[in-house]
Amino acid sequence: MTELSAWFKDRPLWVQDAARRLVQQGDIAATDLDELVSLCKQEVAGNLGSGDGASPEPIPDDAFESVHGQGPLRLRAIRNVVGINALAPRKALEFGSQSLAIIYGATGAGKSGYMRLLKHICGARAPGRLLGDVFAALAQHQGCRIDYTRDGQDHELEWTPAKGVAGDLEDVAIYDTDCGHVYVDKEHAVSYEPPLLGLFRQLVDVCGQVDEALRKEIELNVSTLPKIPDDYVGTDAAVWFGKVDDSTSAKDVASHCAWTNDDTEALNTLTQRLSEADPQARASSLRAAKGHLVQLSMRLAEAKTQLTDAAFEEFLKAREEAVAKRRAATEDAGQVFANAPLDGIASESWRLLWEQARRFSEDEAYTATPFPNIDTEAHCVLCQQLLADSARERLRSFEDFVKGSLEREASEAEQAVRTTSEELKDLPSDEQLESILDLAGVTAKALRKGVGDYYLMLRVRRDQFGSEDDLAKLPAVPSNGVLDDLVLLENTLEKQASVYERDARTTDRATPLKQMHELKARKWLSEQRVSIQSETRRLESVALLSKARQLTHTRALTDKASSLSVELVTEAFKKRFEDELGLLGAMALRVGIEKVKASKGQVWHKLTLRGASTVAHTRDVLSEGEFRIVSIAAFLADVATEDSGAPFVLDDPISSLDQYYEERVAERLVKLAQSRQIIVFTHRLSLLSSLENAGRKHGVDSQVVSLQRQSWGTGDPSGPPLPTQKPKKALNTLLNERVAAAKKVYEETGGPEYTVLATALCCDIRITIERLIENDLLADVVRRFRRPINTVGKLHNVAKVTFKDCEFIDTMMTKYSAYEHAQPEEAPIELPRPDELEQDLKELRAWLDEFSNREVPAR
C-alpha cells in the first residue's frame, strides 16, 4: 500500500483527485466528471485552483486501506413484465426471503424469457436479442419492474431496454449455455476483481470519459476561418495568413489586418487603372467629372450664401420695408377713396383685380387706348356697361392712385421680396441632384449622403425663409464639411487623371498588378480580422485541450493494474478454478486457466488443455458433459469470491450432466446459498429434488416457484409443482382449487372444455398417489431422484402398512392410471364427473390422515 501511494503521487494531479473521489465516494457523478475535466485543463494551463472551481486534493495516505466492494445485493421480485418473449404473467415472480430460490417450469413455461430479461438487465455475457412475442399481432412496449435490496435498502427499478444495464445490478452473476460457451471457447475478462483492481478499472474508465469530454470539446470547437481566395495565394498577406497558429499574438494580427482609407483609395485607383483599356480617355473623363464637381461645389456654396443668417436678415428687412410701404399706400387710399361706395380699395385683391382689368383692356377690349379708357362711348371692362360720368371720374382717380409714388414704392418693395423668394427656389430636385452627383463622379455612399443631407438642410431652411420672422427659429445652415470633402474629391480626380495620363505613356502593367493583388489580399485580411482573432483563440484552446488529453492516457494505469493482477487476479483465479473443479468432482479433467492479455485495466483469461501434445481447442476435446462441468467451474471461479455477496442466477446448469455431477452441482450451489442468494431456473424435477435434499442436509431453506403456461401467455408464477408438494398439501390443492374449477366448467359449458380439465386432473391425481406411496406408505425410505436410501427412523413405519391399505392404494392407482393410456375408440373409459373426483380425493385425504396417526404395531 505504501508503494502504491508513492506510485500515485507521480500521476497527474487530476488523476490523483479522481482516485480520491472513487475511494471516498465509490463512483464518479456527473458533477464530479465536470470538475475533473476542468481540473485536467487547469493542470495543463498551470492555473490549478484558480477561479471558483474545485482544487485538486491529494490521496490520503491510508486511502487504499479503505477500498472496498459493493454491499450485499438481493433480488426480490420481477413485476409488470410486458413485451418480453411470450411472457404475460398476471402475478409477480417473487424469489422469497430464503437464500435459495428454485424456479421450476416445464418446457415452454417461460423460464428462458425470464433469463433473457435478467441477462439484459444485469449485463450478462452473451445476452443475445431481447425480442417481444413474435407471434403477437401488434408490437408491445418492452419493460418490467425489478424489486431488489442493496445494502439493506429496498429499491424498485422501472426498466426498459433503452435504459441498458442497471448499474446496481451489474454484480448479479448469470450462467446459462451461452455464458458457458464464453467461458470455455473464448478469451474473457474476469468478472470478479479485487476492489483495488476495480479502482484501477474505474480510473481507466474515468480517464476515458474525461478524454472523450475533451475530444468532444475539441470537435465542437470548429474553425470558422475562411479559406483565402486562390487569387491571393503567393502574396505576403497570404504567406502570413498560412502561418497563423496558437502562438500568433494579438499585436501581430492587428498589424497584418490593418486597413485605412488611404489603402482603400490606393486599391480603387489601382483597380481602375488596370481595368482601363484607354487611359487617355479615362483621364479626359475624370477631368470632365471634375468640372461637374466644381460646378456642384459652386452651386452648393451659392445656395448656402443665399440662405445665410446675413441674407435672412436682409430679406427680413426688405419684407418689413414692403409691409411698411404697403401700409402707407393703403392708408393713403383710404383717405383718397373714403367716399367710395365700396371698401377695400388698394387692398391686395383690389390691386389684382385692377391689374387684370388693365390687361384685358389693353390686350382685348381697347388695344389702341391707354387704360383706363374713359371716353364718352367707353364701357366698363368688367360689367361692360356704358361708363357714367361718375364712373369715368372714379376710374381716373384709381389709375392716378396706382401710378402715385406711395403705391409705386409699395409695389416695388413687394416685387423685390418676391424676386428674392423666387431666386431661393433655385435648388435641384432629388432626381436632378442624383444625376449631378453621377456626372461629378461622386460614388462614395457617405459623400453622396452628405451632399443629400446638405441640400435637405438648405431646402428646409429655404421653405421657412419667407415665412419665419425670428432668426433663432430658422433651421440651421449646414456646415462646410461636405464642401471640403468635395474639394478633396476634386483633388483626387485631378491626381487620378494625371496617373492615367502617365499610364497612357507607359506599357509596364506587372508592377501595378502585383500591388493591386497585395492590397486586395490585405483588404481581405482586414475583413477577416475578427475571424482571425477568434481562430488564434480557438487554436490556443485546442492546443491546451490536446495537451490535456495527454494527461488522460491510461498506459501507466493499465501497466500497474496488470502487475497487480498477476498476484491479485491471475494466480487467485487459477487457484479458485482448481478448487471449483475439486468441489464439483472434476479434478480428473486436464484443463486450466491462463492469462492472455491486459487491456484498459482489465485482465483477460482463457481455458486451455494441460499437457496436450497436440494443439487443440477445448471445445474439440471436451464432451458435452465435460464442457458443462468445466464451464460451471470457470463461472464459479470467476464470480464466487469471499468479498462478493452478489446473487447467482443459473439456467438449467445440469444439462448434459449425469446424476453424479448433478448432485455435486446441487451440493455446491446449496453451500454457496449459505453466503449469498442463489436462483436456479430448471425444468428437471431431479435437480429440484437434489437441491431440496442438499438444502435439508445443510440447513438451507428454499423457495420453490412453479411457472405455468396459461391461455394468455407464459411465465405465470404459482406454488411449488405438484410432484414436489407434500401429499396432503397436494390433495388439498386438487380438491379445493382444481376440482372446484373443473366443476364450474362442467356445469356451465361441459363438453370438450371439461374433458381437458378432467384429463389433467386425473393425471395429477395419479402423480399425487405416487408421491403418497413413496412419502407416506413407504415412509420416505426410497424416493425418486434421490441416491441414498434412508432407513434410520423411517423403516419401522413401513410396518404400519396393511393388506387393506395396499388394496385401497392399488385400486386408486389402477383407476387413475387408466386415463394416462390411449383409449379404444369402440369402448373408451369415461372420465369421472366432478362429484366422483371430489369423493375420491376426500377418501384419499381421509386415508392419509388415519394412516399418519396410526401407531406402529408392537413387535
mmCIF file of N, CA and C in Angstrom, residues 25-127:
data_model
loop_
_atom_site.group_PDB
_atom_site.id
_atom_site.type_symbol
_atom_site.label_atom_id
_atom_site.label_comp_id
_atom_site.label_asym_id
_atom_site.label_seq_id
_atom_site.Cartn_x
_atom_site.Cartn_y
_atom_site.Cartn_z
ATOM 1 N N GLN A 25 -16.073 8.070 -2.429
ATOM 2 C CA GLN A 25 -17.482 8.071 -2.839
ATOM 3 C C GLN A 25 -17.932 6.758 -3.456
ATOM 4 N N GLY A 26 -17.014 6.016 -4.035
ATOM 5 C CA GLY A 26 -17.375 4.755 -4.675
ATOM 6 C C GLY A 26 -17.630 4.873 -6.154
ATOM 7 N N ASP A 27 -17.986 6.070 -6.630
ATOM 8 C CA ASP A 27 -18.212 6.274 -8.058
ATOM 9 C C ASP A 27 -18.006 7.741 -8.400
ATOM 10 N N ILE A 28 -18.161 8.046 -9.678
ATOM 11 C CA ILE A 28 -17.987 9.416 -10.165
ATOM 12 C C ILE A 28 -19.325 9.902 -10.720
ATOM 13 N N ALA A 29 -19.858 10.933 -10.081
ATOM 14 C CA ALA A 29 -21.121 11.510 -10.560
ATOM 15 C C ALA A 29 -20.847 12.477 -11.710
ATOM 16 N N ALA A 30 -21.923 12.928 -12.338
ATOM 17 C CA ALA A 30 -21.778 13.836 -13.487
ATOM 18 C C ALA A 30 -21.087 15.131 -13.072
ATOM 19 N N THR A 31 -21.426 15.636 -11.876
ATOM 20 C CA THR A 31 -20.775 16.870 -11.413
ATOM 21 C C THR A 31 -19.296 16.638 -11.164
ATOM 22 N N ASP A 32 -18.961 15.438 -10.636
ATOM 23 C CA ASP A 32 -17.547 15.107 -10.432
ATOM 24 C C ASP A 32 -16.810 15.107 -11.759
ATOM 25 N N LEU A 33 -17.439 14.520 -12.775
ATOM 26 C CA LEU A 33 -16.788 14.436 -14.079
ATOM 27 C C LEU A 33 -16.519 15.822 -14.641
ATOM 28 N N ASP A 34 -17.490 16.706 -14.501
ATOM 29 C CA ASP A 34 -17.294 18.079 -14.985
ATOM 30 C C ASP A 34 -16.120 18.743 -14.264
ATOM 31 N N GLU A 35 -16.034 18.527 -12.960
ATOM 32 C CA GLU A 35 -14.947 19.126 -12.192
ATOM 33 C C GLU A 35 -13.599 18.526 -12.580
ATOM 34 N N LEU A 36 -13.574 17.208 -12.844
ATOM 35 C CA LEU A 36 -12.317 16.561 -13.234
ATOM 36 C C LEU A 36 -11.850 17.047 -14.598
ATOM 37 N N VAL A 37 -12.779 17.254 -15.516
ATOM 38 C CA VAL A 37 -12.411 17.808 -16.824
ATOM 39 C C VAL A 37 -11.808 19.193 -16.640
ATOM 40 N N SER A 38 -12.423 19.992 -15.772
ATOM 41 C CA SER A 38 -11.912 21.336 -15.509
ATOM 42 C C SER A 38 -10.528 21.276 -14.870
ATOM 43 N N LEU A 39 -10.335 20.368 -13.905
ATOM 44 C CA LEU A 39 -9.034 20.226 -13.242
ATOM 45 C C LEU A 39 -7.956 19.796 -14.231
ATOM 46 N N CYS A 40 -8.314 18.885 -15.130
ATOM 47 C CA CYS A 40 -7.358 18.413 -16.132
ATOM 48 C C CYS A 40 -6.902 19.573 -17.012
ATOM 49 N N LYS A 41 -7.847 20.429 -17.422
ATOM 50 C CA LYS A 41 -7.500 21.580 -18.259
ATOM 51 C C LYS A 41 -6.683 22.606 -17.472
ATOM 52 N N GLN A 42 -7.066 22.807 -16.225
ATOM 53 C CA GLN A 42 -6.317 23.760 -15.408
ATOM 54 C C GLN A 42 -4.891 23.285 -15.164
ATOM 55 N N GLU A 43 -4.729 21.973 -14.996
ATOM 56 C CA GLU A 43 -3.389 21.433 -14.743
ATOM 57 C C GLU A 43 -2.475 21.694 -15.928
ATOM 58 N N VAL A 44 -2.979 21.530 -17.123
ATOM 59 C CA VAL A 44 -2.179 21.799 -18.326
ATOM 60 C C VAL A 44 -1.903 23.291 -18.448
ATOM 61 N N ALA A 45 -2.911 24.116 -18.126
ATOM 62 C CA ALA A 45 -2.744 25.569 -18.253
ATOM 63 C C ALA A 45 -1.887 26.154 -17.139
ATOM 64 N N GLY A 46 -1.628 25.358 -16.094
ATOM 65 C CA GLY A 46 -0.800 25.852 -15.000
ATOM 66 C C GLY A 46 -1.520 26.777 -14.061
ATOM 67 N N ASN A 47 -2.859 26.699 -13.995
ATOM 68 C CA ASN A 47 -3.601 27.589 -13.096
ATOM 69 C C ASN A 47 -4.557 26.792 -12.211
ATOM 70 N N LEU A 48 -4.058 25.669 -11.670
ATOM 71 C CA LEU A 48 -4.876 24.845 -10.790
ATOM 72 C C LEU A 48 -5.364 25.651 -9.589
ATOM 73 N N GLY A 49 -6.648 25.450 -9.265
ATOM 74 C CA GLY A 49 -7.223 26.125 -8.112
ATOM 75 C C GLY A 49 -7.642 27.545 -8.369
ATOM 76 N N SER A 50 -7.456 28.047 -9.600
ATOM 77 C CA SER A 50 -7.853 29.423 -9.903
ATOM 78 C C SER A 50 -9.352 29.511 -10.107
ATOM 79 N N GLY A 51 -9.889 30.670 -9.924
ATOM 80 C CA GLY A 51 -11.319 30.890 -10.151
ATOM 81 C C GLY A 51 -12.158 30.253 -9.054
ATOM 82 N N ASP A 52 -13.440 29.966 -9.395
ATOM 83 C CA ASP A 52 -14.380 29.425 -8.424
ATOM 84 C C ASP A 52 -14.417 27.909 -8.423
ATOM 85 N N GLY A 53 -13.653 27.258 -9.315
ATOM 86 C CA GLY A 53 -13.693 25.810 -9.425
ATOM 87 C C GLY A 53 -13.013 25.113 -8.261
ATOM 88 N N ALA A 54 -13.160 23.763 -8.242
ATOM 89 C CA ALA A 54 -12.565 22.961 -7.182
ATOM 90 C C ALA A 54 -11.057 22.876 -7.363
ATOM 91 N N SER A 55 -10.360 22.672 -6.245
ATOM 92 C CA SER A 55 -8.922 22.465 -6.269
ATOM 93 C C SER A 55 -8.653 20.982 -6.048
ATOM 94 N N PRO A 56 -7.619 20.444 -6.693
ATOM 95 C CA PRO A 56 -7.335 19.014 -6.512
ATOM 96 C C PRO A 56 -6.893 18.725 -5.084
ATOM 97 N N GLU A 57 -7.346 17.593 -4.565
ATOM 98 C CA GLU A 57 -6.962 17.189 -3.221
ATOM 99 C C GLU A 57 -6.113 15.932 -3.303
ATOM 100 N N PRO A 58 -5.060 15.838 -2.506
ATOM 101 C CA PRO A 58 -4.191 14.657 -2.560
ATOM 102 C C PRO A 58 -4.897 13.425 -2.008
ATOM 103 N N ILE A 59 -4.368 12.255 -2.347
ATOM 104 C CA ILE A 59 -4.912 10.997 -1.847
ATOM 105 C C ILE A 59 -4.429 10.801 -0.409
ATOM 106 N N PRO A 60 -5.322 10.572 0.528
ATOM 107 C CA PRO A 60 -4.871 10.309 1.904
ATOM 108 C C PRO A 60 -3.935 9.104 1.945
ATOM 109 N N ASP A 61 -2.988 9.112 2.881
ATOM 110 C CA ASP A 61 -2.007 8.038 2.958
ATOM 111 C C ASP A 61 -2.645 6.687 3.201
ATOM 112 N N ASP A 62 -3.778 6.671 3.925
ATOM 113 C CA ASP A 62 -4.427 5.391 4.226
ATOM 114 C C ASP A 62 -5.612 5.118 3.303
ATOM 115 N N ALA A 63 -5.615 5.813 2.156
ATOM 116 C CA ALA A 63 -6.794 5.725 1.286
ATOM 117 C C ALA A 63 -7.056 4.299 0.816
ATOM 118 N N PHE A 64 -6.016 3.576 0.407
ATOM 119 C CA PHE A 64 -6.218 2.271 -0.221
ATOM 120 C C PHE A 64 -6.598 1.189 0.783
ATOM 121 N N GLU A 65 -6.401 1.481 2.049
ATOM 122 C CA GLU A 65 -6.834 0.516 3.043
ATOM 123 C C GLU A 65 -8.352 0.529 3.191
ATOM 124 N N SER A 66 -8.974 1.612 2.724
ATOM 125 C CA SER A 66 -10.428 1.728 2.865
ATOM 126 C C SER A 66 -11.168 1.338 1.601
ATOM 127 N N VAL A 67 -10.416 0.891 0.577
ATOM 128 C CA VAL A 67 -11.081 0.487 -0.668
ATOM 129 C C VAL A 67 -11.884 -0.776 -0.416
ATOM 130 N N HIS A 68 -13.127 -0.751 -0.747
ATOM 131 C CA HIS A 68 -13.987 -1.920 -0.517
ATOM 132 C C HIS A 68 -14.973 -2.042 -1.656
ATOM 133 N N GLY A 69 -15.565 -3.237 -1.740
ATOM 134 C CA GLY A 69 -16.507 -3.507 -2.823
ATOM 135 C C GLY A 69 -17.907 -3.057 -2.474
ATOM 136 N N GLN A 70 -18.845 -3.429 -3.328
ATOM 137 C CA GLN A 70 -20.246 -3.078 -3.117
ATOM 138 C C GLN A 70 -20.825 -3.871 -1.954
ATOM 139 N N GLY A 71 -21.873 -3.338 -1.338
ATOM 140 C CA GLY A 71 -22.550 -4.034 -0.255
ATOM 141 C C GLY A 71 -23.385 -5.182 -0.785
ATOM 142 N N PRO A 72 -23.991 -5.978 0.141
ATOM 143 C CA PRO A 72 -24.788 -7.152 -0.271
ATOM 144 C C PRO A 72 -25.975 -6.749 -1.140
ATOM 145 N N LEU A 73 -26.325 -7.667 -2.042
ATOM 146 C CA LEU A 73 -27.401 -7.413 -3.005
ATOM 147 C C LEU A 73 -28.336 -8.612 -3.012
ATOM 148 N N ARG A 74 -29.623 -8.336 -3.189
ATOM 149 C CA ARG A 74 -30.603 -9.419 -3.224
ATOM 150 C C ARG A 74 -31.741 -9.038 -4.162
ATOM 151 N N LEU A 75 -32.098 -9.966 -5.038
ATOM 152 C CA LEU A 75 -33.250 -9.773 -5.923
ATOM 153 C C LEU A 75 -34.501 -10.231 -5.184
ATOM 154 N N ARG A 76 -35.540 -9.400 -5.212
ATOM 155 C CA ARG A 76 -36.769 -9.741 -4.504
ATOM 156 C C ARG A 76 -37.874 -10.209 -5.440
ATOM 157 N N ALA A 77 -38.051 -9.529 -6.558
ATOM 158 C CA ALA A 77 -39.168 -9.899 -7.437
ATOM 159 C C ALA A 77 -39.015 -9.245 -8.803
ATOM 160 N N ILE A 78 -39.690 -9.840 -9.796
ATOM 161 C CA ILE A 78 -39.835 -9.248 -11.138
ATOM 162 C C ILE A 78 -41.323 -9.052 -11.366
ATOM 163 N N ARG A 79 -41.720 -7.812 -11.663
ATOM 164 C CA ARG A 79 -43.141 -7.485 -11.793
ATOM 165 C C ARG A 79 -43.425 -6.785 -13.123
ATOM 166 N N ASN A 80 -44.702 -6.774 -13.462
ATOM 167 C CA ASN A 80 -45.211 -5.962 -14.586
ATOM 168 C C ASN A 80 -44.424 -6.196 -15.870
ATOM 169 N N VAL A 81 -44.193 -7.464 -16.188
ATOM 170 C CA VAL A 81 -43.430 -7.795 -17.394
ATOM 171 C C VAL A 81 -44.326 -7.620 -18.620
ATOM 172 N N VAL A 82 -43.841 -6.834 -19.600
ATOM 173 C CA VAL A 82 -44.583 -6.656 -20.851
ATOM 174 C C VAL A 82 -43.603 -6.684 -22.020
ATOM 175 N N GLY A 83 -44.032 -7.297 -23.115
ATOM 176 C CA GLY A 83 -43.252 -7.235 -24.353
ATOM 177 C C GLY A 83 -41.972 -8.047 -24.340
ATOM 178 N N ILE A 84 -41.824 -9.007 -23.430
ATOM 179 C CA ILE A 84 -40.618 -9.831 -23.345
ATOM 180 C C ILE A 84 -40.980 -11.256 -23.737
ATOM 181 N N ASN A 85 -40.518 -11.706 -24.925
ATOM 182 C CA ASN A 85 -40.863 -13.026 -25.453
ATOM 183 C C ASN A 85 -42.387 -13.214 -25.345
ATOM 184 N N ALA A 86 -42.800 -14.393 -24.891
ATOM 185 C CA ALA A 86 -44.242 -14.632 -24.739
ATOM 186 C C ALA A 86 -44.690 -14.460 -23.293
ATOM 187 N N LEU A 87 -43.815 -13.881 -22.455
ATOM 188 C CA LEU A 87 -44.168 -13.703 -21.048
ATOM 189 C C LEU A 87 -45.383 -12.786 -20.908
ATOM 190 N N ALA A 88 -46.339 -13.239 -20.099
ATOM 191 C CA ALA A 88 -47.520 -12.413 -19.820
ATOM 192 C C ALA A 88 -48.039 -12.751 -18.430
ATOM 193 N N PRO A 89 -47.172 -12.695 -17.416
ATOM 194 C CA PRO A 89 -47.602 -13.082 -16.071
ATOM 195 C C PRO A 89 -48.589 -12.076 -15.485
ATOM 196 N N ARG A 90 -49.554 -12.615 -14.774
ATOM 197 C CA ARG A 90 -50.501 -11.745 -14.078
ATOM 198 C C ARG A 90 -50.119 -11.551 -12.613
ATOM 199 N N LYS A 91 -49.080 -12.262 -12.202
ATOM 200 C CA LYS A 91 -48.568 -12.120 -10.842
ATOM 201 C C LYS A 91 -47.057 -11.897 -10.918
ATOM 202 N N ALA A 92 -46.524 -11.360 -9.853
ATOM 203 C CA ALA A 92 -45.082 -11.122 -9.788
ATOM 204 C C ALA A 92 -44.347 -12.430 -9.539
ATOM 205 N N LEU A 93 -43.165 -12.551 -10.139
ATOM 206 C CA LEU A 93 -42.280 -13.669 -9.845
ATOM 207 C C LEU A 93 -41.446 -13.270 -8.634
ATOM 208 N N GLU A 94 -41.795 -13.822 -7.468
ATOM 209 C CA GLU A 94 -41.119 -13.460 -6.235
ATOM 210 C C GLU A 94 -40.102 -14.528 -5.869
ATOM 211 N N PHE A 95 -38.920 -14.085 -5.441
ATOM 212 C CA PHE A 95 -37.834 -15.013 -5.140
ATOM 213 C C PHE A 95 -37.769 -15.372 -3.657
ATOM 214 N N GLY A 96 -38.645 -14.810 -2.857
ATOM 215 C CA GLY A 96 -38.760 -15.201 -1.466
ATOM 216 C C GLY A 96 -37.646 -14.656 -0.590
ATOM 217 N N SER A 97 -37.791 -14.923 0.694
ATOM 218 C CA SER A 97 -36.800 -14.455 1.667
ATOM 219 C C SER A 97 -35.697 -15.481 1.892
ATOM 220 N N GLN A 98 -35.882 -16.710 1.378
ATOM 221 C CA GLN A 98 -34.863 -17.735 1.536
ATOM 222 C C GLN A 98 -33.673 -17.434 0.638
ATOM 223 N N SER A 99 -32.529 -18.022 0.974
ATOM 224 C CA SER A 99 -31.326 -17.768 0.181
ATOM 225 C C SER A 99 -31.288 -18.610 -1.082
ATOM 226 N N LEU A 100 -32.142 -19.627 -1.184
ATOM 227 C CA LEU A 100 -32.184 -20.481 -2.372
ATOM 228 C C LEU A 100 -33.588 -20.412 -2.967
ATOM 229 N N ALA A 101 -33.681 -19.979 -4.230
ATOM 230 C CA ALA A 101 -34.959 -19.928 -4.949
ATOM 231 C C ALA A 101 -34.867 -20.862 -6.145
ATOM 232 N N ILE A 102 -35.837 -21.792 -6.234
ATOM 233 C CA ILE A 102 -35.870 -22.754 -7.347
ATOM 234 C C ILE A 102 -37.096 -22.438 -8.181
ATOM 235 N N ILE A 103 -36.858 -22.039 -9.437
ATOM 236 C CA ILE A 103 -37.953 -21.687 -10.342
ATOM 237 C C ILE A 103 -38.131 -22.845 -11.315
ATOM 238 N N TYR A 104 -39.183 -23.616 -11.102
ATOM 239 C CA TYR A 104 -39.429 -24.813 -11.920
ATOM 240 C C TYR A 104 -40.475 -24.503 -12.980
ATOM 241 N N GLY A 105 -40.282 -25.103 -14.139
ATOM 242 C CA GLY A 105 -41.286 -24.953 -15.180
ATOM 243 C C GLY A 105 -41.036 -25.947 -16.294
ATOM 244 N N ALA A 106 -42.103 -26.455 -16.843
ATOM 245 C CA ALA A 106 -41.962 -27.375 -17.974
ATOM 246 C C ALA A 106 -41.473 -26.602 -19.194
ATOM 247 N N THR A 107 -41.144 -27.334 -20.240
ATOM 248 C CA THR A 107 -40.687 -26.698 -21.471
ATOM 249 C C THR A 107 -41.768 -25.746 -21.995
ATOM 250 N N GLY A 108 -41.348 -24.502 -22.308
ATOM 251 C CA GLY A 108 -42.294 -23.516 -22.832
ATOM 252 C C GLY A 108 -43.069 -22.790 -21.768
ATOM 253 N N ALA A 109 -42.674 -22.945 -20.487
ATOM 254 C CA ALA A 109 -43.415 -22.292 -19.408
ATOM 255 C C ALA A 109 -42.974 -20.852 -19.192
ATOM 256 N N GLY A 110 -41.820 -20.448 -19.766
ATOM 257 C CA GLY A 110 -41.395 -19.055 -19.641
ATOM 258 C C GLY A 110 -40.071 -18.848 -18.938
ATOM 259 N N LYS A 111 -39.369 -19.927 -18.575
ATOM 260 C CA LYS A 111 -38.087 -19.778 -17.866
ATOM 261 C C LYS A 111 -37.073 -19.000 -18.701
ATOM 262 N N SER A 112 -36.951 -19.356 -19.967
ATOM 263 C CA SER A 112 -35.957 -18.698 -20.829
ATOM 264 C C SER A 112 -36.258 -17.216 -21.001
ATOM 265 N N GLY A 113 -37.528 -16.845 -21.024
ATOM 266 C CA GLY A 113 -37.890 -15.441 -21.132
ATOM 267 C C GLY A 113 -37.385 -14.642 -19.951
ATOM 268 N N TYR A 114 -37.586 -15.184 -18.749
ATOM 269 C CA TYR A 114 -37.078 -14.501 -17.551
ATOM 270 C C TYR A 114 -35.555 -14.419 -17.573
ATOM 271 N N MET A 115 -34.897 -15.504 -18.016
ATOM 272 C CA MET A 115 -33.429 -15.493 -18.059
ATOM 273 C C MET A 115 -32.921 -14.451 -19.039
ATOM 274 N N ARG A 116 -33.522 -14.373 -20.210
ATOM 275 C CA ARG A 116 -33.089 -13.364 -21.197
ATOM 276 C C ARG A 116 -33.292 -11.953 -20.632
ATOM 277 N N LEU A 117 -34.398 -11.776 -19.938
ATOM 278 C CA LEU A 117 -34.677 -10.470 -19.341
ATOM 279 C C LEU A 117 -33.606 -10.112 -18.314
ATOM 280 N N LEU A 118 -33.271 -11.049 -17.422
ATOM 281 C CA LEU A 118 -32.261 -10.791 -16.403
ATOM 282 C C LEU A 118 -30.890 -10.565 -17.008
ATOM 283 N N LYS A 119 -30.566 -11.262 -18.088
ATOM 284 C CA LYS A 119 -29.260 -11.084 -18.730
ATOM 285 C C LYS A 119 -29.115 -9.660 -19.261
ATOM 286 N N HIS A 120 -30.166 -9.119 -19.799
ATOM 287 C CA HIS A 120 -30.098 -7.751 -20.320
ATOM 288 C C HIS A 120 -30.088 -6.727 -19.193
ATOM 289 N N ILE A 121 -30.832 -6.985 -18.131
ATOM 290 C CA ILE A 121 -30.871 -6.034 -17.028
ATOM 291 C C ILE A 121 -29.536 -6.002 -16.293
ATOM 292 N N CYS A 122 -28.936 -7.179 -16.111
ATOM 293 C CA CYS A 122 -27.730 -7.289 -15.281
ATOM 294 C C CYS A 122 -26.437 -7.257 -16.089
ATOM 295 N N GLY A 123 -26.530 -7.205 -17.418
ATOM 296 C CA GLY A 123 -25.314 -7.107 -18.223
ATOM 297 C C GLY A 123 -24.530 -8.400 -18.283
ATOM 298 N N ALA A 124 -25.207 -9.530 -18.458
ATOM 299 C CA ALA A 124 -24.524 -10.827 -18.507
ATOM 300 C C ALA A 124 -23.763 -10.988 -19.810
ATOM 301 N N ARG A 125 -22.868 -11.953 -19.834
ATOM 302 C CA ARG A 125 -22.150 -12.280 -21.059
ATOM 303 C C ARG A 125 -23.124 -12.863 -22.073
ATOM 304 N N ALA A 126 -22.888 -12.598 -23.352
ATOM 305 C CA ALA A 126 -23.693 -13.137 -24.462
ATOM 306 C C ALA A 126 -25.186 -12.983 -24.195
ATOM 307 N N PRO A 127 -25.691 -11.761 -24.052
ATOM 308 C CA PRO A 127 -27.104 -11.584 -23.710
ATOM 309 C C PRO A 127 -28.062 -11.911 -24.851
#
